[in-house]
Short mmCIF file of C-alpha atoms in Angstrom, two decimals:
data_model
loop_
_atom_site.label_atom_id
_atom_site.label_comp_id
_atom_site.label_asym_id
_atom_site.label_seq_id
_atom_site.Cartn_x
_atom_site.Cartn_y
_atom_site.Cartn_z
CA MET A 39 -32.81 45.01 -40.29
CA PRO A 40 -31.47 43.97 -43.45
CA LEU A 41 -31.48 40.70 -44.53
CA CYS A 42 -29.42 39.73 -47.37
CA ALA A 43 -28.43 36.09 -49.66
CA GLY A 44 -25.62 34.50 -50.18
CA GLU A 45 -23.64 31.24 -52.09
CA GLY A 46 -25.75 28.74 -52.29
CA GLY A 47 -29.32 30.05 -51.10
CA THR A 48 -27.37 31.46 -47.57
CA LEU A 49 -29.10 33.85 -45.38
CA HIS A 50 -27.92 36.20 -43.16
CA TRP A 51 -28.50 38.72 -40.59
CA THR A 52 -26.86 40.80 -37.83
CA ALA A 53 -29.23 41.67 -35.17
CA ASP A 54 -29.37 40.85 -31.09
CA LEU A 55 -30.24 38.47 -29.38
CA ASP A 56 -34.03 38.59 -27.46
CA VAL A 57 -35.39 35.12 -25.44
CA ASP A 58 -37.84 33.28 -27.06
CA CYS A 59 -39.52 30.95 -23.89
CA ASP A 60 -41.92 29.65 -25.96
CA GLY A 61 -42.65 25.67 -26.33
CA ARG A 62 -42.98 22.98 -24.45
CA PRO A 63 -43.04 24.44 -20.73
CA GLY A 64 -39.43 23.41 -18.55
CA PRO A 65 -37.71 23.75 -15.65
CA VAL A 66 -36.63 28.10 -16.60
CA CYS A 67 -39.72 28.74 -19.84
CA ASN A 68 -42.86 27.86 -18.26
CA ALA A 69 -45.69 30.06 -17.49
CA ALA A 70 -44.09 32.00 -14.77
CA SER A 71 -40.96 32.85 -16.87
CA GLY A 72 -43.08 35.29 -18.36
CA PRO A 73 -46.40 37.57 -19.98
CA TYR A 74 -45.46 36.28 -22.86
CA PHE A 75 -44.86 32.54 -22.70
CA GLN A 76 -47.03 30.84 -25.27
CA ALA A 77 -46.60 26.54 -25.13
CA THR A 78 -46.27 25.98 -28.55
CA THR A 79 -43.98 26.72 -31.54
CA ALA A 80 -44.29 27.06 -34.86
CA TRP A 81 -42.97 23.63 -35.79
CA ASN A 82 -42.75 20.80 -33.32
CA GLY A 83 -40.10 17.90 -33.04
CA SER A 84 -40.28 14.40 -34.11
CA ASP A 85 -42.37 13.33 -31.28
CA GLY A 86 -44.91 16.49 -32.46
CA ARG A 87 -44.53 17.92 -28.97
CA PRO A 88 -43.99 21.74 -29.25
CA LEU A 89 -39.91 22.70 -28.69
CA SER A 90 -37.86 23.10 -25.61
CA ALA A 91 -36.57 26.65 -25.12
CA ASP A 92 -35.09 25.04 -21.80
CA GLU A 93 -33.44 22.39 -24.68
CA VAL A 94 -33.76 23.55 -28.09
CA PRO A 95 -31.21 26.38 -29.49
CA TYR A 96 -33.45 27.37 -31.65
CA VAL A 97 -34.07 30.53 -33.29
CA VAL A 98 -36.81 32.79 -34.39
CA VAL A 99 -38.12 33.57 -37.83
CA PRO A 100 -41.20 36.50 -39.27
CA GLY A 101 -43.16 35.04 -39.72
CA PRO A 102 -44.84 35.13 -43.14
CA SER A 103 -45.99 39.03 -44.68
CA ALA A 104 -45.21 40.63 -47.89
CA ARG A 105 -41.10 41.14 -47.73
CA TRP A 106 -40.89 37.90 -46.13
CA ARG A 107 -42.10 34.91 -46.68
CA PRO A 108 -38.97 31.89 -45.08
CA ALA A 109 -41.20 29.27 -47.66
CA ALA A 110 -40.38 30.53 -50.47
CA LEU A 111 -36.45 30.63 -49.53
CA GLY A 112 -37.20 27.25 -48.38
CA VAL A 113 -36.57 28.16 -44.56
CA THR A 114 -39.19 25.67 -42.36
CA GLY A 115 -38.98 23.97 -38.98
CA GLY A 116 -35.09 21.97 -39.04
CA THR A 117 -33.50 24.37 -41.17
CA LEU A 118 -29.68 24.79 -40.04
CA ALA A 119 -28.96 27.90 -38.29
CA VAL A 120 -25.73 29.04 -37.09
CA LEU A 121 -25.27 31.61 -35.02
CA VAL A 122 -21.66 33.69 -33.79
CA HIS A 123 -21.85 36.19 -31.50
CA GLY A 124 -18.21 37.73 -30.28
CA SER A 125 -15.69 33.91 -30.52
CA ARG A 126 -18.62 31.55 -30.29
CA VAL A 127 -20.21 29.45 -32.64
CA ARG A 128 -22.67 27.13 -32.54
CA TYR A 129 -25.44 25.65 -34.12
CA ALA A 130 -28.94 25.84 -34.35
CA VAL A 131 -32.37 25.15 -36.73
CA VAL A 132 -35.02 27.58 -37.32
CA GLY A 133 -38.16 26.70 -34.51
CA ASP A 134 -40.41 29.63 -34.34
CA THR A 135 -42.07 32.56 -35.72
CA GLY A 136 -42.88 35.90 -34.19
CA PRO A 137 -43.37 38.76 -35.14
CA VAL A 138 -43.26 40.02 -38.63
CA ASP A 139 -40.93 42.89 -37.69
CA VAL A 140 -38.77 41.23 -35.42
CA ILE A 141 -34.97 40.12 -36.05
CA GLY A 142 -32.53 38.67 -33.80
CA GLU A 143 -34.65 36.04 -31.65
CA ALA A 144 -33.28 32.76 -30.06
CA SER A 145 -34.46 30.10 -27.15
CA TYR A 146 -33.12 30.30 -24.26
CA ALA A 147 -31.04 26.73 -24.65
CA ALA A 148 -29.39 29.54 -28.19
CA ALA A 149 -28.90 31.68 -25.74
CA LEU A 150 -27.03 29.52 -23.06
CA SER A 151 -25.06 27.71 -26.17
CA LEU A 152 -23.31 30.91 -26.96
CA GLY A 153 -22.71 32.46 -23.44
CA LEU A 154 -25.36 34.62 -23.37
CA GLY A 155 -27.52 32.76 -20.01
CA GLY A 156 -29.26 34.57 -16.64
CA ALA A 157 -32.61 34.28 -16.34
CA PRO A 158 -34.97 34.59 -20.03
CA GLN A 159 -36.24 37.97 -18.58
CA ALA A 160 -32.08 39.00 -18.88
CA ALA A 161 -30.54 36.42 -21.02
CA GLY A 162 -29.28 36.99 -24.53
CA THR A 163 -27.50 40.33 -25.64
CA GLN A 164 -28.26 43.75 -27.67
CA ASP A 165 -24.88 43.38 -29.40
CA GLU A 166 -24.35 41.98 -32.92
CA VAL A 167 -25.64 38.32 -33.93
CA LEU A 168 -24.52 36.74 -37.01
CA TYR A 169 -27.60 34.39 -37.94
CA LEU A 170 -26.46 32.41 -40.69
CA LEU A 171 -29.84 30.11 -42.35
CA PHE A 172 -28.56 27.20 -44.37
CA PRO A 173 -32.14 26.39 -46.28
CA ASP A 174 -30.87 24.25 -48.01
CA THR A 175 -29.84 21.33 -45.31
CA ARG A 176 -32.61 19.82 -42.80
CA VAL A 177 -31.61 18.32 -39.15
CA ARG A 178 -33.00 15.97 -37.58
CA PRO A 179 -34.69 15.13 -35.76
CA VAL A 180 -34.76 18.21 -35.00
CA GLU A 181 -35.14 19.02 -31.20
CA ASP A 182 -31.53 16.62 -31.09
CA PRO A 183 -28.39 19.57 -30.13
CA GLU A 184 -25.80 17.63 -31.05
CA ALA A 185 -27.87 16.34 -34.53
CA ALA A 186 -27.76 19.96 -35.24
CA ARG A 187 -23.97 20.49 -35.25
CA ALA A 188 -22.67 17.70 -36.74
CA ALA A 189 -25.17 19.00 -39.43
CA GLY A 190 -23.69 22.32 -38.78
CA ARG A 191 -20.13 21.89 -38.81
CA ALA A 192 -20.03 19.57 -42.39
CA ARG A 193 -22.35 22.48 -44.45
CA VAL A 194 -20.33 25.38 -42.55
CA ALA A 195 -17.29 23.45 -44.28
CA ARG A 196 -18.43 23.20 -47.32
CA TYR A 197 -20.18 26.33 -47.47
CA LEU A 198 -16.72 28.03 -46.53
CA ARG A 199 -14.72 26.32 -49.30
CA GLU A 200 -17.65 27.38 -51.47
CA THR A 201 -16.99 31.33 -50.92
CA ALA A 202 -13.15 30.76 -50.43
CA PRO A 203 -11.58 33.32 -53.20
#
């Protein structure tokens, strides 16, 4: 999957959206929800605990490899992420890492925000989702969807001004 760099270091790609249910166990995402559940995320919330896939809209980026070094690009926990699916635009954070050869994964909460709900194993989509990462923007606190929304609206407005012809 091609990963592209845009204006101001913005990173973007299109991929499907598989649901990540990792993190602090909740009513939907927990050890009973699937065989791959892990009670951790690569980055924690401001309280020091793993993020909750039930509550925090987050995206999963591939783990570091010879081809992809997220830290070198400024991508870390709390980096602002924007997801676009159809006419829906939703704001999230980078919250977890996955396999080095997989891209196109987001938390259950992120899938729900895009209207891609259902049981964790059935949520998500094979349709294209646009993922935008803004390494110059961190959301604080990382687990607050309203903070992501506010930061996202401001940053996207700036991005559109910067890229307008």
